[in-house]
Short mmCIF file of C-alpha atoms in Angstrom, two decimals:
data_model
loop_
_atom_site.label_atom_id
_atom_site.label_comp_id
_atom_site.label_asym_id
_atom_site.label_seq_id
_atom_site.Cartn_x
_atom_site.Cartn_y
_atom_site.Cartn_z
CA MET S 1 65.99 92.20 66.85
CA VAL S 2 69.55 91.21 67.50
CA ASP S 3 71.13 87.77 68.51
CA VAL S 4 73.39 88.71 71.34
CA VAL S 5 72.77 91.30 74.01
CA VAL S 6 76.45 91.10 75.98
CA VAL S 7 76.49 92.80 79.15
CA GLY S 8 79.66 94.92 79.95
CA ALA S 9 82.47 95.51 78.02
CA GLY S 10 84.82 95.08 79.69
CA VAL S 11 88.35 92.96 78.76
CA ILE S 12 86.03 89.61 79.03
CA GLY S 13 82.80 90.61 77.63
CA SER S 14 84.99 92.53 74.93
CA SER S 15 86.47 88.93 73.78
CA ILE S 16 82.80 88.06 74.08
CA ALA S 17 81.49 90.37 71.31
CA LEU S 18 84.13 89.55 69.14
CA GLU S 19 83.77 86.05 68.77
CA LEU S 20 80.11 86.01 68.84
CA ALA S 21 80.42 88.75 66.37
CA ARG S 22 83.11 86.87 64.29
CA SER S 23 79.99 83.48 64.17
CA GLY S 24 78.26 85.74 62.51
CA ARG S 25 75.66 87.23 65.60
CA LYS S 26 73.99 90.46 65.87
CA VAL S 27 76.13 91.59 68.50
CA VAL S 28 75.39 94.48 71.14
CA VAL S 29 77.17 94.91 73.57
CA LEU S 30 75.91 98.07 76.88
CA ASP S 31 77.65 99.64 79.13
CA ARG S 32 77.69 102.09 81.55
CA ALA S 33 80.66 103.32 81.24
CA PRO S 34 81.65 105.91 78.89
CA GLY S 35 84.01 103.16 76.99
CA ALA S 36 84.94 100.08 77.35
CA GLY S 37 87.72 98.43 79.67
CA GLN S 38 86.68 101.48 82.31
CA GLY S 39 85.72 99.17 85.12
CA SER S 40 87.42 96.95 86.84
CA THR S 41 89.43 96.28 83.88
CA SER S 42 91.41 99.69 84.10
CA ALA S 43 92.54 98.20 87.24
CA SER S 44 94.05 95.17 86.15
CA SER S 45 97.22 94.53 87.12
CA ALA S 46 97.50 91.97 83.38
CA VAL S 47 99.75 89.96 85.59
CA VAL S 48 99.85 86.66 82.24
CA ARG S 49 100.54 83.58 84.47
CA PHE S 50 99.72 79.75 84.33
CA ASN S 51 99.73 78.31 87.95
CA PHE S 52 96.42 77.62 88.06
CA SER S 53 94.82 74.52 90.93
CA THR S 54 93.16 72.58 88.07
CA ALA S 55 94.17 71.44 84.73
CA ALA S 56 91.43 73.66 82.57
CA GLY S 57 92.91 76.18 84.38
CA VAL S 58 96.28 75.88 83.80
CA ALA S 59 95.38 75.17 79.99
CA MET S 60 93.62 78.04 79.41
CA ALA S 61 96.22 80.41 80.74
CA TRP S 62 98.13 78.17 78.53
CA GLU S 63 96.54 78.98 75.25
CA ALA S 64 95.67 82.44 76.49
CA HIS S 65 99.08 83.17 76.95
CA PHE S 66 99.55 83.13 72.34
CA GLY S 67 96.88 85.07 72.08
CA TRP S 68 98.80 88.25 73.97
CA ARG S 69 101.87 87.08 72.36
CA ASP S 70 99.88 87.77 68.82
CA TRP S 71 97.86 90.15 69.83
CA ALA S 72 97.48 92.19 66.22
CA GLY S 73 96.77 88.92 64.93
CA HIS S 74 94.26 87.75 67.36
CA LEU S 75 92.07 91.02 66.73
CA GLY S 76 92.38 91.22 63.07
CA TYR S 77 92.15 94.15 62.36
CA ASP S 78 94.30 97.18 62.43
CA VAL S 79 92.74 99.05 64.98
CA GLY S 80 95.45 101.46 66.18
CA ALA S 81 97.47 101.40 69.00
CA LEU S 82 97.76 98.09 70.74
CA THR S 83 99.24 97.16 73.95
CA GLU S 84 101.55 95.02 74.54
CA PHE S 85 102.51 91.75 76.41
CA ARG S 86 105.69 91.57 78.41
CA ARG S 87 107.95 88.30 78.38
CA SER S 88 109.20 89.45 81.57
CA GLY S 89 108.80 85.79 83.26
CA LEU S 90 107.18 85.10 86.23
CA VAL S 91 108.68 83.08 90.51
CA MET S 92 106.29 81.81 91.97
CA LEU S 93 108.07 81.93 95.21
CA ASP S 94 107.49 78.13 97.44
CA VAL S 95 104.88 78.15 100.63
CA ALA S 96 103.17 76.03 101.96
CA ALA S 97 99.83 76.96 101.02
CA ALA S 98 100.70 76.43 97.26
CA PRO S 99 102.67 73.45 97.45
CA SER S 100 104.28 73.37 93.81
CA ALA S 101 104.19 69.76 93.75
CA SER S 102 99.97 70.00 93.57
CA TRP S 103 100.93 72.17 90.23
CA LEU S 104 104.08 71.75 88.46
CA ARG S 105 102.43 67.79 87.59
CA LEU S 106 99.18 70.12 85.75
CA PHE S 107 102.67 72.14 83.80
CA ASP S 108 104.35 68.61 82.77
CA GLU S 109 100.35 67.60 81.91
CA ILE S 110 99.43 70.89 80.19
CA GLY S 111 103.37 71.47 78.67
CA VAL S 112 104.01 74.89 80.34
CA PRO S 113 107.93 75.03 80.86
CA TYR S 114 109.05 75.57 83.76
CA GLU S 115 112.67 76.11 86.18
CA GLU S 116 112.68 74.68 89.66
CA TRP S 117 115.57 77.13 91.33
CA ASP S 118 116.66 77.25 94.89
CA SER S 119 117.42 79.84 97.06
CA VAL S 120 120.79 79.84 95.06
CA THR S 121 119.38 79.99 92.42
CA LEU S 122 117.22 82.75 93.07
CA ALA S 123 119.64 85.41 94.35
CA GLU S 124 121.38 84.85 90.54
CA ARG S 125 118.62 84.79 88.68
CA VAL S 126 116.26 88.30 91.09
CA PRO S 127 119.75 90.61 91.86
CA GLY S 128 118.62 92.03 95.23
CA ILE S 129 116.35 89.54 95.97
CA ASP S 130 115.59 88.74 99.55
CA THR S 131 115.29 84.79 99.78
CA GLY S 132 114.17 85.03 103.58
CA ARG S 133 111.53 82.54 104.53
CA TYR S 134 108.72 84.22 105.81
CA TRP S 135 105.96 82.68 106.56
CA PRO S 136 103.34 82.93 108.01
CA PRO S 137 101.80 87.02 106.18
CA LYS S 138 102.14 89.01 109.77
CA ARG S 139 100.80 92.41 109.49
CA LEU S 140 103.34 94.91 110.13
CA GLU S 141 102.69 95.66 112.93
CA ASP S 142 103.11 92.62 114.82
CA GLU S 143 106.88 92.32 115.67
CA ALA S 144 107.05 89.32 114.25
CA PHE S 145 107.17 90.19 111.19
CA TRP S 146 110.51 92.19 111.44
CA ALA S 147 111.94 89.25 112.62
CA ASP S 148 114.91 87.89 110.60
CA ALA S 149 114.20 85.04 108.33
CA PRO S 150 114.32 80.68 110.29
CA GLY S 151 115.26 79.83 106.44
CA THR S 152 115.13 80.29 103.08
CA LEU S 153 113.23 79.24 100.16
CA GLY S 154 113.50 78.68 96.57
CA ALA S 155 111.09 79.21 93.80
CA VAL S 156 109.18 78.15 90.44
CA TYR S 157 109.98 80.18 86.87
CA THR S 158 108.27 80.40 84.31
CA PRO S 159 109.48 81.84 81.59
CA ASP S 160 106.46 82.00 78.74
CA ALA S 161 104.60 84.52 81.60
CA GLY S 162 104.26 88.05 82.39
CA TYR S 163 102.23 91.30 82.00
CA VAL S 164 99.93 93.23 79.13
CA SER S 165 101.39 96.79 79.94
CA ASP S 166 97.74 98.07 79.52
CA PRO S 167 94.78 96.64 80.42
CA SER S 168 92.24 98.98 79.62
CA LEU S 169 93.33 99.86 76.60
CA ALA S 170 93.47 95.47 75.82
CA ALA S 171 89.68 96.19 76.17
CA VAL S 172 89.48 98.97 74.06
CA ASN S 173 91.53 97.31 71.11
CA LEU S 174 89.34 93.69 71.40
CA ALA S 175 85.67 96.10 71.18
CA ALA S 176 87.54 97.92 68.14
CA ALA S 177 88.03 95.11 66.57
CA ALA S 178 84.34 93.62 67.36
CA ALA S 179 83.15 96.86 66.01
CA ALA S 180 85.32 95.74 63.05
CA GLU S 181 83.19 92.66 62.89
CA GLY S 182 79.23 94.42 63.38
CA ALA S 183 79.73 94.39 66.90
CA GLU S 184 77.50 97.47 68.27
CA PHE S 185 78.33 99.01 71.26
CA ARG S 186 76.10 101.25 73.35
CA PHE S 187 78.07 103.09 76.33
CA ARG S 188 76.67 105.13 78.85
CA SER S 189 73.71 102.39 79.12
CA THR S 190 72.24 101.31 82.16
CA LEU S 191 69.70 97.94 82.04
CA THR S 192 66.85 97.56 84.23
CA ASP S 193 65.26 95.02 83.40
CA ILE S 194 65.70 91.55 81.47
CA GLU S 195 62.12 90.44 79.94
CA LYS S 196 61.51 86.32 79.66
CA SER S 197 58.75 84.84 78.36
CA GLY S 198 58.60 80.73 78.17
CA GLY S 199 62.00 80.28 80.51
CA ARG S 200 63.53 82.07 77.94
CA VAL S 201 65.20 85.23 76.94
CA THR S 202 63.18 87.80 74.93
CA ALA S 203 64.43 91.02 75.20
CA VAL S 204 66.09 93.47 77.76
CA ARG S 205 65.22 97.43 78.69
CA LEU S 206 67.21 100.20 79.29
CA ALA S 207 67.21 102.84 81.87
CA ASP S 208 66.25 105.14 79.30
CA GLY S 209 62.89 103.67 78.44
CA SER S 210 64.73 101.42 75.15
CA ARG S 211 64.28 98.01 74.49
CA ILE S 212 66.11 95.93 73.01
CA PRO S 213 64.30 92.34 72.25
CA CYS S 214 67.28 89.18 71.31
CA GLY S 215 67.70 85.51 72.21
CA VAL S 216 70.55 85.54 74.06
CA VAL S 217 71.83 87.53 76.58
CA VAL S 218 75.80 87.29 78.64
CA ASN S 219 76.68 88.57 81.52
CA ALA S 220 79.75 89.85 81.18
CA ALA S 221 79.31 92.38 84.19
CA GLY S 222 82.12 92.24 86.78
CA PRO S 223 81.37 93.34 89.72
CA TRP S 224 77.95 94.49 89.28
CA SER S 225 77.37 90.53 87.60
CA GLY S 226 75.33 89.87 91.18
CA ALA S 227 72.91 92.16 90.05
CA VAL S 228 72.14 91.10 86.54
CA ASN S 229 71.25 87.88 87.30
CA ARG S 230 69.29 88.86 89.80
CA LEU S 231 67.03 91.54 87.02
CA ALA S 232 67.07 87.70 85.24
CA GLY S 233 66.11 85.38 87.84
CA VAL S 234 68.71 83.10 87.99
CA GLY S 235 70.96 81.64 90.39
CA ALA S 236 69.10 79.49 92.80
CA ASP S 237 70.91 76.45 91.23
CA PHE S 238 74.06 77.88 91.50
CA THR S 239 76.36 75.84 93.76
CA VAL S 240 79.59 78.50 94.11
CA GLY S 241 78.65 81.51 95.55
CA LEU S 242 79.54 85.34 94.56
CA ARG S 243 80.64 88.11 96.15
CA PRO S 244 82.33 91.70 94.83
CA LEU S 245 85.55 92.69 96.58
CA ARG S 246 87.73 95.63 96.60
CA GLN S 247 91.68 95.59 95.85
CA GLU S 248 93.93 98.14 95.82
CA VAL S 249 97.59 97.78 94.03
CA ALA S 250 100.11 100.17 94.39
CA HIS S 251 102.71 101.80 92.39
CA VAL S 252 105.52 102.94 93.42
CA PRO S 253 108.67 104.67 92.02
CA VAL S 254 111.89 102.68 91.64
CA PRO S 255 114.35 105.10 90.56
CA ALA S 256 116.57 102.43 88.90
CA GLY S 257 114.22 100.55 87.30
CA TYR S 258 113.10 97.04 88.16
CA GLN S 259 113.44 95.22 84.96
CA GLY S 260 113.40 91.68 86.90
CA PRO S 261 110.29 89.16 86.95
CA VAL S 262 107.21 89.28 88.32
CA VAL S 263 107.48 87.95 92.13
CA ALA S 264 104.29 86.50 92.84
CA ASP S 265 105.25 86.09 97.04
CA MET S 266 102.36 84.20 98.84
CA ASP S 267 105.25 83.50 101.86
CA LEU S 268 104.51 87.34 102.29
CA GLY S 269 101.30 88.09 101.46
CA THR S 270 102.42 90.03 97.92
CA TYR S 271 103.20 90.63 94.58
CA PHE S 272 104.79 92.59 92.26
CA ARG S 273 105.69 93.33 88.24
CA GLY S 274 107.54 96.35 87.10
CA ASP S 275 105.79 98.91 85.34
CA VAL S 276 105.76 101.31 82.30
CA GLY S 277 108.86 103.44 83.03
CA GLY S 278 110.47 101.45 85.42
CA ASP S 279 108.68 101.36 88.45
CA LEU S 280 106.84 98.95 90.77
CA LEU S 281 103.54 97.59 91.08
CA VAL S 282 102.67 96.01 93.58
CA GLY S 283 99.35 93.81 95.14
CA GLY S 284 98.38 91.63 98.01
CA THR S 285 97.58 88.05 97.69
CA GLU S 286 94.77 88.19 100.58
CA PRO S 287 96.94 86.26 103.07
CA GLU S 288 94.83 85.54 106.29
CA CYS S 289 96.36 88.27 108.08
CA ASP S 290 94.47 90.67 106.47
CA PRO S 291 90.45 91.52 106.68
CA LEU S 292 88.95 91.28 103.04
CA HIS S 293 87.07 94.00 102.31
CA TRP S 294 83.60 92.67 100.75
CA VAL S 295 81.35 95.27 100.11
CA ASP S 296 77.05 95.48 98.65
CA ASP S 297 77.42 97.74 95.82
CA PRO S 298 80.45 97.87 94.17
CA ASP S 299 78.72 101.74 92.99
CA THR S 300 79.73 102.59 96.85
CA VAL S 301 83.18 101.85 96.97
CA ASP S 302 85.89 104.49 97.82
CA VAL S 303 88.35 104.80 94.45
CA HIS S 304 91.22 106.41 96.20
CA PRO S 305 94.19 104.46 97.20
CA THR S 306 93.83 103.85 101.63
CA ALA S 307 97.68 104.37 103.26
CA ALA S 308 97.46 102.04 105.20
CA VAL S 309 96.79 99.37 102.86
CA PHE S 310 99.41 100.54 100.65
CA GLU S 311 101.89 100.97 103.29
CA ALA S 312 101.74 97.63 104.48
CA GLN S 313 101.41 95.89 101.39
CA VAL S 314 104.72 98.03 100.17
CA THR S 315 106.47 97.69 103.09
CA ARG S 316 105.73 94.03 102.74
CA ALA S 317 107.44 93.68 98.66
CA ALA S 318 110.17 96.30 99.89
CA ARG S 319 110.97 93.51 102.87
CA ARG S 320 111.67 91.57 99.67
CA LEU S 321 113.19 93.52 97.76
CA PRO S 322 116.15 95.30 100.08
CA GLU S 323 116.54 98.10 98.04
CA LEU S 324 112.51 99.43 97.55
CA ALA S 325 112.23 102.29 99.86
CA VAL S 326 108.11 102.95 100.97
CA PRO S 327 107.16 106.32 99.97
CA ASN S 328 104.97 108.49 102.47
CA ARG S 329 102.31 109.36 99.97
CA ALA S 330 100.30 106.13 99.03
CA ARG S 331 99.13 105.80 95.20
CA GLY S 332 97.94 103.50 93.30
CA VAL S 333 94.34 102.18 91.72
CA VAL S 334 90.96 100.41 93.26
CA GLY S 335 88.73 98.22 91.46
CA VAL S 336 86.77 95.64 92.55
CA TYR S 337 87.14 91.82 92.05
CA ASP S 338 84.01 89.33 90.96
CA VAL S 339 85.21 87.29 93.45
CA ALA S 340 83.83 83.39 93.53
CA ASP S 341 83.25 81.12 96.51
CA ASP S 342 86.41 79.14 95.44
CA TRP S 343 87.99 81.79 93.30
CA THR S 344 87.46 79.94 89.74
CA PRO S 345 85.59 82.01 86.95
CA ILE S 346 81.88 80.69 86.31
CA TYR S 347 82.43 80.57 82.07
CA ASP S 348 78.41 78.52 82.03
CA ARG S 349 74.55 78.80 81.36
CA THR S 350 71.74 79.14 83.21
CA ASP S 351 68.43 78.16 84.16
CA LEU S 352 67.06 80.00 81.30
CA ASP S 353 67.36 79.55 78.24
CA GLY S 354 69.51 81.96 76.54
CA PHE S 355 71.01 84.15 80.03
CA TYR S 356 74.52 83.13 79.31
CA VAL S 357 77.44 83.82 82.30
CA ALA S 358 80.92 85.16 82.09
CA ILE S 359 81.59 85.51 86.22
CA GLY S 360 82.96 85.19 89.09
CA THR S 361 86.37 86.23 87.32
CA SER S 362 87.71 86.60 90.61
CA GLY S 363 90.82 88.98 89.91
CA ASN S 364 92.48 86.64 87.96
CA GLN S 365 90.91 86.18 84.53
CA PHE S 366 92.52 89.23 82.78
CA LYS S 367 95.03 86.35 81.40
CA ASN S 368 92.45 84.61 80.00
CA ALA S 369 90.71 87.19 78.42
CA PRO S 370 91.34 85.91 74.55
CA VAL S 371 90.64 82.28 75.13
CA VAL S 372 87.17 83.41 77.45
CA GLY S 373 85.25 84.41 74.25
CA GLN S 374 86.01 81.91 71.99
CA VAL S 375 84.97 79.28 75.35
CA LEU S 376 81.55 81.75 75.59
CA ALA S 377 80.93 81.72 71.51
CA GLU S 378 81.61 77.90 71.76
CA LEU S 379 79.25 77.19 74.75
CA VAL S 380 76.55 79.31 73.11
CA ASP S 381 76.37 78.01 69.68
CA ARG S 382 76.55 74.57 71.60
CA VAL S 383 73.83 74.79 73.71
CA GLU S 384 71.19 77.15 71.22
CA ASN S 385 72.30 73.96 68.96
CA GLY S 386 70.97 71.70 71.60
CA VAL S 387 73.95 69.89 73.75
CA ASP S 388 72.95 69.84 77.93
CA HIS S 389 75.34 71.14 79.08
CA ASP S 390 74.19 70.37 82.58
CA THR S 391 74.57 66.64 81.97
CA SER S 392 77.67 66.40 78.89
CA PRO S 393 79.64 69.20 79.18
CA VAL S 394 81.16 70.87 76.68
CA ARG S 395 84.89 70.08 75.80
CA PHE S 396 87.14 73.14 74.01
CA ARG S 397 88.91 72.30 71.53
CA ALA S 398 91.58 75.44 71.56
CA PRO S 399 92.93 76.49 68.70
CA ARG S 400 96.76 77.41 69.25
CA THR S 401 98.04 74.42 71.08
CA GLY S 402 95.15 71.58 70.18
CA LEU S 403 94.03 71.66 74.05
CA GLU S 404 90.95 70.08 74.67
CA ILE S 405 89.39 72.03 77.86
CA ASP S 406 86.49 70.41 80.27
CA LEU S 407 84.33 73.75 80.75
CA GLY S 408 82.01 71.79 83.48
CA ALA S 409 84.66 72.88 85.63
CA PHE S 410 83.80 76.67 85.32
CA SER S 411 80.16 75.26 86.06
CA ARG S 412 77.70 77.53 87.64
CA ARG S 413 76.49 73.61 89.79
CA ARG S 414 80.46 72.49 90.21
CA THR S 415 81.79 71.10 92.93
CA ARG S 416 84.13 74.22 94.56
CA ASN S 417 87.65 73.29 93.90
CA SER S 418 88.95 72.63 97.69
CA ALA S 419 92.48 72.91 95.89
CA ASN S 420 92.60 75.96 95.40
CA SER S 421 94.65 78.55 97.50
CA GLY S 422 91.93 80.46 98.41
CA THR S 423 93.26 83.97 97.34
CA VAL S 424 93.42 86.01 94.11
CA MET S 425 96.65 82.85 93.18
CA GLY S 426 93.25 80.50 92.73
#
């Protein structure tokens, strides 16, 4: 008999395992891959930013970034080579779809430092950037894409933002720390059933025929989370739906190297950041002009980058950085996001006692991994000890910032967050 089975050993599942093990529970983690962080985590852009449309979202990201900054301290064990947080700063370009006034008030409330830049300052601080306002984003075959900008735009700069150098290694680090705390990882393990009795989880079964009796299951299976929910028979009371979404991130060589901040450019429908060796990593922000690639089965996704998506994303980035060349050959990574209807995660209990979810991470929760584990550990502890989280949501006291975070914001039964951008930006 184990206390908790965590399904998924990505950066979220491994963080949850670490914190549950720290709380004294006997934890087993299941993952179909050969090792930690080899699913969606491996394709993450690993950007650490604070721009979210809710106070809880901003507070989570601000708290989590202190964990990245003190990664060794957060882990608490010598686990070998560590991933690195690179504090490059982030520039969020002005865009009507996500006006800065809607989230700067949250920065002020939470205490996130920022600077407001006009177009002149933007040009000075990010050498080589085109400050043109091109909204709305357009497809490359649209002649309007190539038209001169009718005006200029400014930006908001957050100096404490940046990115994590190796997202897969982050999950490996967390898994190693969890193992040091006593958690057991079973890789190449496929979940086939979740047993229940009297409205409560009692065990899980695996494809190899083994059975693990347990009192709690945490679903952190990323794009496979819907299938795990179906095994548990939960979801009927969810007000927020989930769907897997195929995404591509391009890797582009930059001869002189890119040393600037992360740039979030919803004006053109892209974002980019530096990468190892000075290269550029380029992703998309789901502009309306681009069809979204929803999938029914994550296992059927083509893992090779496509020329059309690569060309669109990199050409948009080159519009913003005119010195950037667009290579003829697509290079990058393909991943699958577990997307919630409102692009906000679900960190919650369910109507099956003992079954918890950390799902719907929507491509924007890697940054929050250090604190998500703490949140789920406290949620499990409180609910298993009688707290009715559905009627009186748990409030989590963030250990580094002292912020109080209302976990009801991540409820499976929440009113959909209409203030979100409808994109990975949250």
